[in-house]
């Protein structure tokens, strides 16, 4: 008699691996210039300063022990101080919860805020990690388009007027991934007015806010309303390997997240929390470090955009990179970027097709380009290679 094979949970039906993570495997070849992965530049990560912080932390045996589920108190205190400055109001430590990267924060929030079938509004094109989380939670996902000023809050207002009642609206407010745009201040205010009038949460996903080039990002969406839950991390400013992210939310949300995190992994790493606390508290050093990262990324972004516009002319329209890590580009001559990708890889350049980020719009002629991990000359060469196979 054949054994009866146990089943997996039905919620896995329809879930797919991140196409971007799968693409990173292909682009690991040394001959490929990758504009695909959303990776910070390892050469700009402060290895020496991290090593000093790690050595200092290891002087205390307690860093090898379990820590509190909401995070090491010293780290939460530093984050509370930094978030208070950014938001413009006092953030108590009780409203800060440290997670294993901000992706875990998003995942835990989906469990806390969403019942199966609940409506979630996302931006279109959308952050792939958010789509994975909300689909796994069994949410009904509706997309609202982006334009040059970010989320089309007027379209959201129309949906609300038509009777839609979201539980959550998710926005990557600064230097959008993948769209490269920033939510305008007046839309931030209007979004929170709608949240308070209709009783939904706003999740402000902000891993890129400190990576501005010419001028700082606008005041956070969270500065307008307590119904905004802010997410951020040190992955883009210090190093992803620390796996330190956080959420800032009302106490009742943090308490609910704590219950779920205890079931997921009990707590984070006291060692990496202590390292992150040391680096974030060293404000003079941190300011200099982030300025160095901004300067490097700003020069690379300018070179990439210039190369696209000079090489392709009117065939490709791309966003102006004012911060963050990405440029969003659209072919205007009906070039299909998914169909083009194998030839691009053969020519030694990689990007992410726009279809990966699609919710309602197919983005068949679009692509996301990441400028952080190559120097200016290499970025220009990547665009030259791309042009050579897309005529």
mmCIF file of C-alpha atoms in Angstrom:
data_model
loop_
_atom_site.group_PDB
_atom_site.id
_atom_site.type_symbol
_atom_site.label_atom_id
_atom_site.label_comp_id
_atom_site.label_asym_id
_atom_site.label_seq_id
_atom_site.Cartn_x
_atom_site.Cartn_y
_atom_site.Cartn_z
ATOM 1 C CA UNK A 1 0.000 0.000 0.000
ATOM 2 C CA UNK A 2 1.409 3.386 -0.992
ATOM 3 C CA UNK A 3 1.872 5.897 1.838
ATOM 4 C CA UNK A 4 -0.511 8.828 1.997
ATOM 5 C CA UNK A 5 1.633 11.893 1.396
ATOM 6 C CA UNK A 6 0.956 14.713 3.891
ATOM 7 C CA UNK A 7 -0.253 17.972 2.388
ATOM 8 C CA UNK A 8 1.172 21.452 2.735
ATOM 9 C CA UNK A 9 -0.925 24.396 3.852
ATOM 10 C CA UNK A 10 -3.358 25.689 1.263
ATOM 11 C CA UNK A 11 -2.068 29.245 1.687
ATOM 12 C CA UNK A 12 1.036 28.215 -0.251
ATOM 13 C CA UNK A 13 -1.018 27.771 -3.396
ATOM 14 C CA UNK A 14 -0.065 30.442 -5.880
ATOM 15 C CA UNK A 15 2.960 31.706 -3.918
ATOM 16 C CA UNK A 16 6.109 32.075 -5.965
ATOM 17 C CA UNK A 17 9.762 32.587 -5.159
ATOM 18 C CA UNK A 18 11.026 36.139 -5.552
ATOM 19 C CA UNK A 19 12.010 36.508 -9.192
ATOM 20 C CA UNK A 20 14.658 39.016 -8.136
ATOM 21 C CA UNK A 21 16.305 36.548 -5.741
ATOM 22 C CA UNK A 22 16.203 33.896 -8.445
ATOM 23 C CA UNK A 23 17.795 36.339 -10.894
ATOM 24 C CA UNK A 24 20.661 37.011 -8.465
ATOM 25 C CA UNK A 25 21.776 33.416 -8.929
ATOM 26 C CA UNK A 26 22.147 33.985 -12.657
ATOM 27 C CA UNK A 27 23.926 37.308 -12.249
ATOM 28 C CA UNK A 28 26.612 36.008 -9.902
ATOM 29 C CA UNK A 29 28.821 35.380 -12.942
ATOM 30 C CA UNK A 30 31.845 37.690 -13.045
ATOM 31 C CA UNK A 31 31.215 38.594 -16.698
ATOM 32 C CA UNK A 32 27.783 40.083 -16.009
ATOM 33 C CA UNK A 33 27.261 43.681 -14.954
ATOM 34 C CA UNK A 34 24.256 43.429 -12.706
ATOM 35 C CA UNK A 35 21.755 46.247 -12.495
ATOM 36 C CA UNK A 36 19.282 43.724 -11.096
ATOM 37 C CA UNK A 37 19.836 43.102 -7.409
ATOM 38 C CA UNK A 38 18.812 45.746 -4.886
ATOM 39 C CA UNK A 39 22.064 45.378 -3.000
ATOM 40 C CA UNK A 40 24.050 48.059 -1.189
ATOM 41 C CA UNK A 41 27.735 48.275 -2.108
ATOM 42 C CA UNK A 42 29.776 45.999 0.169
ATOM 43 C CA UNK A 43 32.844 48.182 -0.419
ATOM 44 C CA UNK A 44 31.046 51.062 1.329
ATOM 45 C CA UNK A 45 30.007 49.019 4.350
ATOM 46 C CA UNK A 46 31.979 50.019 7.480
ATOM 47 C CA UNK A 47 33.729 46.716 8.139
ATOM 48 C CA UNK A 48 36.425 48.156 10.388
ATOM 49 C CA UNK A 49 33.955 50.111 12.510
ATOM 50 C CA UNK A 50 31.682 47.061 12.762
ATOM 51 C CA UNK A 51 34.668 44.979 13.868
ATOM 52 C CA UNK A 52 35.471 47.449 16.642
ATOM 53 C CA UNK A 53 31.843 47.475 17.793
ATOM 54 C CA UNK A 54 31.743 43.670 17.731
ATOM 55 C CA UNK A 55 34.917 43.396 19.785
ATOM 56 C CA UNK A 56 33.559 45.862 22.322
ATOM 57 C CA UNK A 57 30.234 44.039 22.503
ATOM 58 C CA UNK A 58 31.926 40.679 23.074
ATOM 59 C CA UNK A 59 33.508 42.073 26.199
ATOM 60 C CA UNK A 60 30.122 41.545 27.833
ATOM 61 C CA UNK A 61 29.138 37.854 28.052
ATOM 62 C CA UNK A 62 25.465 38.867 28.066
ATOM 63 C CA UNK A 63 25.585 39.510 24.298
ATOM 64 C CA UNK A 64 25.841 35.752 23.784
ATOM 65 C CA UNK A 65 22.571 35.181 25.634
ATOM 66 C CA UNK A 66 18.918 35.530 24.633
ATOM 67 C CA UNK A 67 17.588 39.070 24.748
ATOM 68 C CA UNK A 68 14.126 40.586 25.095
ATOM 69 C CA UNK A 69 11.657 39.832 22.282
ATOM 70 C CA UNK A 70 11.145 43.532 21.391
ATOM 71 C CA UNK A 71 14.905 43.952 21.070
ATOM 72 C CA UNK A 72 17.908 44.944 23.154
ATOM 73 C CA UNK A 73 16.803 47.891 25.333
ATOM 74 C CA UNK A 74 19.885 49.945 24.422
ATOM 75 C CA UNK A 75 19.135 49.591 20.716
ATOM 76 C CA UNK A 76 15.468 50.444 21.143
ATOM 77 C CA UNK A 77 16.467 53.577 23.046
ATOM 78 C CA UNK A 78 18.800 54.720 20.267
ATOM 79 C CA UNK A 79 16.174 54.048 17.606
ATOM 80 C CA UNK A 80 13.517 55.878 19.647
ATOM 81 C CA UNK A 81 15.758 58.936 19.802
ATOM 82 C CA UNK A 82 16.499 58.855 16.076
ATOM 83 C CA UNK A 83 12.859 58.309 15.118
ATOM 84 C CA UNK A 84 11.753 61.107 17.433
ATOM 85 C CA UNK A 85 13.990 63.483 15.496
ATOM 86 C CA UNK A 86 12.735 62.277 12.125
ATOM 87 C CA UNK A 87 9.037 62.181 12.969
ATOM 88 C CA UNK A 88 9.064 65.398 14.978
ATOM 89 C CA UNK A 89 7.455 64.020 18.129
ATOM 90 C CA UNK A 90 8.668 62.081 21.116
ATOM 91 C CA UNK A 91 8.663 58.338 20.374
ATOM 92 C CA UNK A 92 8.640 56.276 23.586
ATOM 93 C CA UNK A 93 10.789 53.166 23.696
ATOM 94 C CA UNK A 94 7.598 51.112 24.144
ATOM 95 C CA UNK A 95 6.597 52.062 20.592
ATOM 96 C CA UNK A 96 9.817 50.693 19.055
ATOM 97 C CA UNK A 97 10.079 47.011 18.166
ATOM 98 C CA UNK A 98 13.275 45.530 16.687
ATOM 99 C CA UNK A 99 12.935 42.781 14.084
ATOM 100 C CA UNK A 100 15.130 40.534 11.954
ATOM 101 C CA UNK A 101 15.290 43.104 9.163
ATOM 102 C CA UNK A 102 12.319 45.250 8.198
ATOM 103 C CA UNK A 103 10.988 42.414 6.029
ATOM 104 C CA UNK A 104 10.205 40.463 9.198
ATOM 105 C CA UNK A 105 8.463 43.537 10.570
ATOM 106 C CA UNK A 106 6.243 43.596 7.498
ATOM 107 C CA UNK A 107 5.537 39.875 7.802
ATOM 108 C CA UNK A 108 4.615 40.114 11.486
ATOM 109 C CA UNK A 109 2.417 43.134 10.844
ATOM 110 C CA UNK A 110 0.531 41.239 8.157
ATOM 111 C CA UNK A 111 -0.345 38.600 10.748
ATOM 112 C CA UNK A 112 -1.328 41.223 13.313
ATOM 113 C CA UNK A 113 -3.374 43.525 11.080
ATOM 114 C CA UNK A 114 -4.907 41.245 8.432
ATOM 115 C CA UNK A 115 -7.528 38.547 8.491
ATOM 116 C CA UNK A 116 -7.801 36.308 5.400
ATOM 117 C CA UNK A 117 -9.598 38.206 2.682
ATOM 118 C CA UNK A 118 -8.827 41.645 4.146
ATOM 119 C CA UNK A 119 -8.169 44.362 1.605
ATOM 120 C CA UNK A 120 -4.635 45.743 1.260
ATOM 121 C CA UNK A 121 -3.832 48.672 -1.009
ATOM 122 C CA UNK A 122 -0.352 48.628 -2.547
ATOM 123 C CA UNK A 123 1.437 50.811 -5.055
ATOM 124 C CA UNK A 124 1.721 49.731 -8.670
ATOM 125 C CA UNK A 125 4.466 48.898 -9.518
ATOM 126 C CA UNK A 126 4.848 47.257 -6.127
ATOM 127 C CA UNK A 127 7.627 46.222 -3.788
ATOM 128 C CA UNK A 128 7.925 42.481 -4.385
ATOM 129 C CA UNK A 129 8.570 41.655 -0.727
ATOM 130 C CA UNK A 130 5.294 43.302 0.250
ATOM 131 C CA UNK A 131 3.384 41.328 -2.371
ATOM 132 C CA UNK A 132 4.847 38.074 -1.047
ATOM 133 C CA UNK A 133 3.850 38.928 2.518
ATOM 134 C CA UNK A 134 0.319 40.049 1.718
ATOM 135 C CA UNK A 135 -0.360 37.109 -0.571
ATOM 136 C CA UNK A 136 0.849 34.697 2.115
ATOM 137 C CA UNK A 137 -1.547 36.377 4.557
ATOM 138 C CA UNK A 138 -4.457 35.654 2.213
ATOM 139 C CA UNK A 139 -5.173 39.344 1.651
ATOM 140 C CA UNK A 140 -7.124 40.759 -1.260
ATOM 141 C CA UNK A 141 -4.686 43.104 -2.989
ATOM 142 C CA UNK A 142 -5.727 46.167 -4.962
ATOM 143 C CA UNK A 143 -3.150 48.365 -6.662
ATOM 144 C CA UNK A 144 -3.079 52.154 -6.903
ATOM 145 C CA UNK A 145 -0.742 53.606 -9.547
ATOM 146 C CA UNK A 146 2.305 55.794 -8.998
ATOM 147 C CA UNK A 147 3.215 58.981 -10.814
ATOM 148 C CA UNK A 148 6.108 61.401 -10.387
ATOM 149 C CA UNK A 149 4.796 62.425 -6.948
ATOM 150 C CA UNK A 150 4.317 58.901 -5.646
ATOM 151 C CA UNK A 151 1.103 57.099 -4.712
ATOM 152 C CA UNK A 152 -1.969 58.474 -6.535
ATOM 153 C CA UNK A 153 -3.871 59.401 -3.392
ATOM 154 C CA UNK A 154 -6.708 60.744 -5.555
ATOM 155 C CA UNK A 155 -7.230 57.245 -6.983
ATOM 156 C CA UNK A 156 -7.212 55.853 -3.441
ATOM 157 C CA UNK A 157 -9.864 58.420 -2.482
ATOM 158 C CA UNK A 158 -12.004 57.299 -5.416
ATOM 159 C CA UNK A 159 -11.752 53.665 -4.269
ATOM 160 C CA UNK A 160 -12.831 54.667 -0.782
ATOM 161 C CA UNK A 161 -15.730 56.707 -2.164
ATOM 162 C CA UNK A 162 -16.788 53.620 -4.151
ATOM 163 C CA UNK A 163 -17.036 51.621 -0.924
ATOM 164 C CA UNK A 164 -13.673 49.850 -0.660
ATOM 165 C CA UNK A 165 -12.507 49.497 2.964
ATOM 166 C CA UNK A 166 -8.828 48.611 3.254
ATOM 167 C CA UNK A 167 -7.301 47.321 6.437
ATOM 168 C CA UNK A 168 -3.861 48.520 5.344
ATOM 169 C CA UNK A 169 -2.329 50.849 2.781
ATOM 170 C CA UNK A 170 1.347 50.091 2.136
ATOM 171 C CA UNK A 171 3.694 52.730 0.750
ATOM 172 C CA UNK A 172 7.430 52.894 0.110
ATOM 173 C CA UNK A 173 7.393 56.604 0.731
ATOM 174 C CA UNK A 174 10.939 57.648 -0.164
ATOM 175 C CA UNK A 175 12.852 56.814 -3.360
ATOM 176 C CA UNK A 176 10.420 54.044 -4.171
ATOM 177 C CA UNK A 177 11.442 50.468 -4.877
ATOM 178 C CA UNK A 178 11.024 49.899 -7.765
ATOM 179 C CA UNK A 179 9.514 53.163 -9.021
ATOM 180 C CA UNK A 180 12.277 55.543 -7.918
ATOM 181 C CA UNK A 181 9.818 58.313 -6.956
ATOM 182 C CA UNK A 182 9.059 59.999 -3.624
ATOM 183 C CA UNK A 183 5.632 60.631 -2.120
ATOM 184 C CA UNK A 184 4.947 64.374 -2.178
ATOM 185 C CA UNK A 185 4.341 66.136 1.175
ATOM 186 C CA UNK A 186 0.772 67.147 0.334
ATOM 187 C CA UNK A 187 -0.053 63.541 -0.565
ATOM 188 C CA UNK A 188 1.436 62.335 2.714
ATOM 189 C CA UNK A 189 -0.908 64.616 4.603
ATOM 190 C CA UNK A 190 -3.915 63.626 2.475
ATOM 191 C CA UNK A 191 -3.143 59.913 2.887
ATOM 192 C CA UNK A 192 -3.258 60.213 6.663
ATOM 193 C CA UNK A 193 -6.472 62.237 6.503
ATOM 194 C CA UNK A 194 -8.054 59.395 4.560
ATOM 195 C CA UNK A 195 -6.663 56.829 7.027
ATOM 196 C CA UNK A 196 -8.238 58.626 9.966
ATOM 197 C CA UNK A 197 -11.534 59.209 8.161
ATOM 198 C CA UNK A 198 -11.902 55.576 7.045
ATOM 199 C CA UNK A 199 -10.108 53.710 9.821
ATOM 200 C CA UNK A 200 -7.209 51.963 8.083
ATOM 201 C CA UNK A 201 -3.538 51.587 8.945
ATOM 202 C CA UNK A 202 -0.783 53.039 6.779
ATOM 203 C CA UNK A 203 2.479 51.085 6.698
ATOM 204 C CA UNK A 204 5.266 53.482 5.746
ATOM 205 C CA UNK A 205 8.119 51.301 4.497
ATOM 206 C CA UNK A 206 11.191 53.540 4.589
ATOM 207 C CA UNK A 207 14.538 51.753 4.206
ATOM 208 C CA UNK A 208 15.934 54.398 1.816
ATOM 209 C CA UNK A 209 14.956 57.682 3.497
ATOM 210 C CA UNK A 210 18.473 58.601 4.612
ATOM 211 C CA UNK A 211 19.956 57.955 1.160
ATOM 212 C CA UNK A 212 18.986 61.306 -0.365
ATOM 213 C CA UNK A 213 21.335 63.021 -2.815
ATOM 214 C CA UNK A 214 20.541 66.710 -3.246
ATOM 215 C CA UNK A 215 18.066 67.401 -0.449
ATOM 216 C CA UNK A 216 16.565 65.432 2.451
ATOM 217 C CA UNK A 217 13.412 63.393 1.999
ATOM 218 C CA UNK A 218 10.152 65.041 3.161
ATOM 219 C CA UNK A 219 8.875 64.647 6.702
ATOM 220 C CA UNK A 220 7.782 61.036 7.261
ATOM 221 C CA UNK A 221 4.168 60.072 6.687
ATOM 222 C CA UNK A 222 4.172 59.067 10.361
ATOM 223 C CA UNK A 223 4.639 62.711 11.343
ATOM 224 C CA UNK A 224 1.014 63.363 10.301
ATOM 225 C CA UNK A 225 -0.842 60.627 12.169
ATOM 226 C CA UNK A 226 -0.495 57.911 14.835
ATOM 227 C CA UNK A 227 -2.256 55.538 12.414
ATOM 228 C CA UNK A 228 0.998 55.252 10.451
ATOM 229 C CA UNK A 229 3.355 52.385 11.281
ATOM 230 C CA UNK A 230 6.929 53.130 10.235
ATOM 231 C CA UNK A 231 9.397 50.472 9.119
ATOM 232 C CA UNK A 232 13.113 50.923 8.562
ATOM 233 C CA UNK A 233 16.446 49.135 8.994
ATOM 234 C CA UNK A 234 20.225 49.476 8.925
ATOM 235 C CA UNK A 235 20.549 47.210 5.892
ATOM 236 C CA UNK A 236 20.955 50.024 3.366
ATOM 237 C CA UNK A 237 23.030 52.369 5.545
ATOM 238 C CA UNK A 238 25.268 49.981 7.514
ATOM 239 C CA UNK A 239 25.102 46.334 6.415
ATOM 240 C CA UNK A 240 22.368 43.797 5.610
ATOM 241 C CA UNK A 241 24.186 41.069 7.548
ATOM 242 C CA UNK A 242 23.338 42.734 10.863
ATOM 243 C CA UNK A 243 19.660 41.888 10.156
ATOM 244 C CA UNK A 244 18.460 44.793 12.266
ATOM 245 C CA UNK A 245 15.163 46.348 11.310
ATOM 246 C CA UNK A 246 12.408 47.957 13.325
ATOM 247 C CA UNK A 247 8.879 49.199 13.420
ATOM 248 C CA UNK A 248 7.493 52.235 15.199
ATOM 249 C CA UNK A 249 3.853 51.706 16.125
ATOM 250 C CA UNK A 250 1.311 52.259 18.904
ATOM 251 C CA UNK A 251 1.886 50.130 21.990
ATOM 252 C CA UNK A 252 -1.011 47.758 21.292
ATOM 253 C CA UNK A 253 0.461 46.916 17.876
ATOM 254 C CA UNK A 254 3.907 46.320 19.383
ATOM 255 C CA UNK A 255 2.436 44.028 22.040
ATOM 256 C CA UNK A 256 0.637 42.001 19.386
ATOM 257 C CA UNK A 257 3.804 41.771 17.282
ATOM 258 C CA UNK A 258 5.680 40.567 20.360
ATOM 259 C CA UNK A 259 3.314 37.631 20.804
ATOM 260 C CA UNK A 260 3.919 36.512 17.233
ATOM 261 C CA UNK A 261 7.674 37.068 17.279
ATOM 262 C CA UNK A 262 7.956 34.900 20.377
ATOM 263 C CA UNK A 263 6.391 32.109 18.357
ATOM 264 C CA UNK A 264 8.567 32.773 15.327
ATOM 265 C CA UNK A 265 12.089 33.129 16.740
ATOM 266 C CA UNK A 266 11.789 34.176 20.408
ATOM 267 C CA UNK A 267 14.095 37.156 19.965
ATOM 268 C CA UNK A 268 16.805 38.701 17.832
ATOM 269 C CA UNK A 269 20.578 38.587 18.300
ATOM 270 C CA UNK A 270 21.842 40.504 21.307
ATOM 271 C CA UNK A 271 25.250 40.675 19.623
ATOM 272 C CA UNK A 272 24.115 42.347 16.410
ATOM 273 C CA UNK A 273 21.712 44.553 18.362
ATOM 274 C CA UNK A 274 24.619 45.762 20.521
ATOM 275 C CA UNK A 275 26.740 46.392 17.419
ATOM 276 C CA UNK A 276 23.948 48.356 15.746
ATOM 277 C CA UNK A 277 23.305 50.368 18.911
ATOM 278 C CA UNK A 278 26.981 51.312 19.113
ATOM 279 C CA UNK A 279 27.085 52.473 15.482
ATOM 280 C CA UNK A 280 23.769 54.350 15.551
ATOM 281 C CA UNK A 281 24.698 56.140 18.779
ATOM 282 C CA UNK A 282 28.026 57.330 17.344
ATOM 283 C CA UNK A 283 26.330 60.235 15.599
ATOM 284 C CA UNK A 284 29.397 62.102 14.317
ATOM 285 C CA UNK A 285 30.859 58.956 12.761
ATOM 286 C CA UNK A 286 27.472 57.879 11.398
ATOM 287 C CA UNK A 287 26.829 61.240 9.728
ATOM 288 C CA UNK A 288 30.187 61.067 7.957
ATOM 289 C CA UNK A 289 29.616 57.470 6.915
ATOM 290 C CA UNK A 290 26.150 58.077 5.461
ATOM 291 C CA UNK A 291 27.417 61.203 3.664
ATOM 292 C CA UNK A 292 30.073 59.034 2.003
ATOM 293 C CA UNK A 293 27.447 56.529 0.870
ATOM 294 C CA UNK A 294 25.175 59.308 -0.424
ATOM 295 C CA UNK A 295 28.005 60.909 -2.396
ATOM 296 C CA UNK A 296 28.986 57.626 -4.042
ATOM 297 C CA UNK A 297 25.426 56.587 -4.876
ATOM 298 C CA UNK A 298 24.516 60.060 -6.094
ATOM 299 C CA UNK A 299 27.385 60.093 -8.592
ATOM 300 C CA UNK A 300 26.495 56.597 -9.816
ATOM 301 C CA UNK A 301 22.817 57.463 -10.179
ATOM 302 C CA UNK A 302 23.654 60.549 -12.218
ATOM 303 C CA UNK A 303 25.929 58.532 -14.507
ATOM 304 C CA UNK A 304 23.344 55.813 -15.059
ATOM 305 C CA UNK A 305 20.539 58.254 -15.882
ATOM 306 C CA UNK A 306 22.821 60.240 -18.182
ATOM 307 C CA UNK A 307 23.931 57.065 -19.957
ATOM 308 C CA UNK A 308 20.325 55.928 -20.470
ATOM 309 C CA UNK A 309 19.217 59.272 -21.857
ATOM 310 C CA UNK A 310 22.292 59.804 -24.033
ATOM 311 C CA UNK A 311 22.351 56.262 -25.405
ATOM 312 C CA UNK A 312 18.646 55.600 -25.912
ATOM 313 C CA UNK A 313 17.297 59.103 -26.428
ATOM 314 C CA UNK A 314 13.513 59.085 -26.699
ATOM 315 C CA UNK A 315 13.401 55.255 -26.895
ATOM 316 C CA UNK A 316 13.597 55.044 -23.102
ATOM 317 C CA UNK A 317 12.084 57.259 -20.438
ATOM 318 C CA UNK A 318 13.581 56.944 -16.954
ATOM 319 C CA UNK A 319 13.053 58.529 -13.570
ATOM 320 C CA UNK A 320 15.432 61.069 -12.064
ATOM 321 C CA UNK A 321 17.212 59.394 -9.173
ATOM 322 C CA UNK A 322 17.079 61.825 -6.244
ATOM 323 C CA UNK A 323 17.972 59.174 -3.679
ATOM 324 C CA UNK A 324 17.731 55.506 -2.852
ATOM 325 C CA UNK A 325 19.038 52.762 -5.105
ATOM 326 C CA UNK A 326 16.857 52.464 -8.209
ATOM 327 C CA UNK A 327 15.869 53.951 -11.541
ATOM 328 C CA UNK A 328 12.639 52.899 -13.276
ATOM 329 C CA UNK A 329 12.829 52.932 -17.062
ATOM 330 C CA UNK A 330 10.208 52.479 -19.786
ATOM 331 C CA UNK A 331 10.847 51.650 -23.427
ATOM 332 C CA UNK A 332 8.639 53.835 -25.602
ATOM 333 C CA UNK A 333 8.984 51.640 -28.710
ATOM 334 C CA UNK A 334 7.164 48.560 -27.369
ATOM 335 C CA UNK A 335 10.327 46.628 -26.474
ATOM 336 C CA UNK A 336 9.339 43.732 -24.203
ATOM 337 C CA UNK A 337 11.845 43.656 -21.339
ATOM 338 C CA UNK A 338 11.048 40.078 -20.295
ATOM 339 C CA UNK A 339 11.657 38.838 -23.827
ATOM 340 C CA UNK A 340 14.829 40.942 -24.042
ATOM 341 C CA UNK A 341 16.381 39.666 -20.800
ATOM 342 C CA UNK A 342 18.010 36.429 -22.106
ATOM 343 C CA UNK A 343 19.809 38.405 -24.825
ATOM 344 C CA UNK A 344 20.845 40.999 -22.255
ATOM 345 C CA UNK A 345 22.328 38.305 -20.032
ATOM 346 C CA UNK A 346 24.156 36.883 -23.034
ATOM 347 C CA UNK A 347 25.567 40.365 -23.657
ATOM 348 C CA UNK A 348 26.691 40.563 -20.056
ATOM 349 C CA UNK A 349 24.154 42.872 -18.429
ATOM 350 C CA UNK A 350 21.204 42.164 -16.142
ATOM 351 C CA UNK A 351 18.153 44.118 -15.019
ATOM 352 C CA UNK A 352 14.782 43.247 -13.517
ATOM 353 C CA UNK A 353 11.851 43.252 -15.974
ATOM 354 C CA UNK A 354 8.949 45.452 -14.940
ATOM 355 C CA UNK A 355 6.544 42.507 -15.025
ATOM 356 C CA UNK A 356 8.095 41.243 -11.778
ATOM 357 C CA UNK A 357 6.589 44.229 -9.945
ATOM 358 C CA UNK A 358 3.205 44.195 -11.647
ATOM 359 C CA UNK A 359 -0.075 43.997 -9.786
ATOM 360 C CA UNK A 360 -2.660 45.278 -12.258
ATOM 361 C CA UNK A 361 -0.516 46.911 -14.950
ATOM 362 C CA UNK A 362 1.671 44.430 -16.841
ATOM 363 C CA UNK A 363 4.714 46.779 -17.166
ATOM 364 C CA UNK A 364 5.749 44.749 -20.182
ATOM 365 C CA UNK A 365 8.044 47.474 -21.526
ATOM 366 C CA UNK A 366 9.517 48.553 -18.171
ATOM 367 C CA UNK A 367 12.610 47.619 -16.165
ATOM 368 C CA UNK A 368 14.203 48.395 -12.811
ATOM 369 C CA UNK A 369 17.857 49.379 -12.805
ATOM 370 C CA UNK A 370 19.984 49.402 -9.630
ATOM 371 C CA UNK A 371 23.000 51.723 -9.639
ATOM 372 C CA UNK A 372 24.607 51.024 -6.258
ATOM 373 C CA UNK A 373 27.112 48.227 -6.875
ATOM 374 C CA UNK A 374 29.057 49.476 -9.935
ATOM 375 C CA UNK A 375 31.196 52.530 -10.586
ATOM 376 C CA UNK A 376 30.248 55.166 -13.137
ATOM 377 C CA UNK A 377 32.271 53.723 -16.015
ATOM 378 C CA UNK A 378 30.831 50.239 -15.469
ATOM 379 C CA UNK A 379 27.283 51.586 -15.383
ATOM 380 C CA UNK A 380 27.854 53.376 -18.674
ATOM 381 C CA UNK A 381 29.242 50.168 -20.178
ATOM 382 C CA UNK A 382 26.158 48.267 -18.986
ATOM 383 C CA UNK A 383 23.863 50.660 -20.844
ATOM 384 C CA UNK A 384 26.053 50.409 -23.951
ATOM 385 C CA UNK A 385 25.721 46.617 -23.865
ATOM 386 C CA UNK A 386 21.980 46.862 -23.356
ATOM 387 C CA UNK A 387 21.603 49.211 -26.302
ATOM 388 C CA UNK A 388 23.599 46.876 -28.527
ATOM 389 C CA UNK A 389 20.992 44.103 -28.251
ATOM 390 C CA UNK A 390 17.800 46.141 -28.106
ATOM 391 C CA UNK A 391 17.899 47.943 -31.450
#
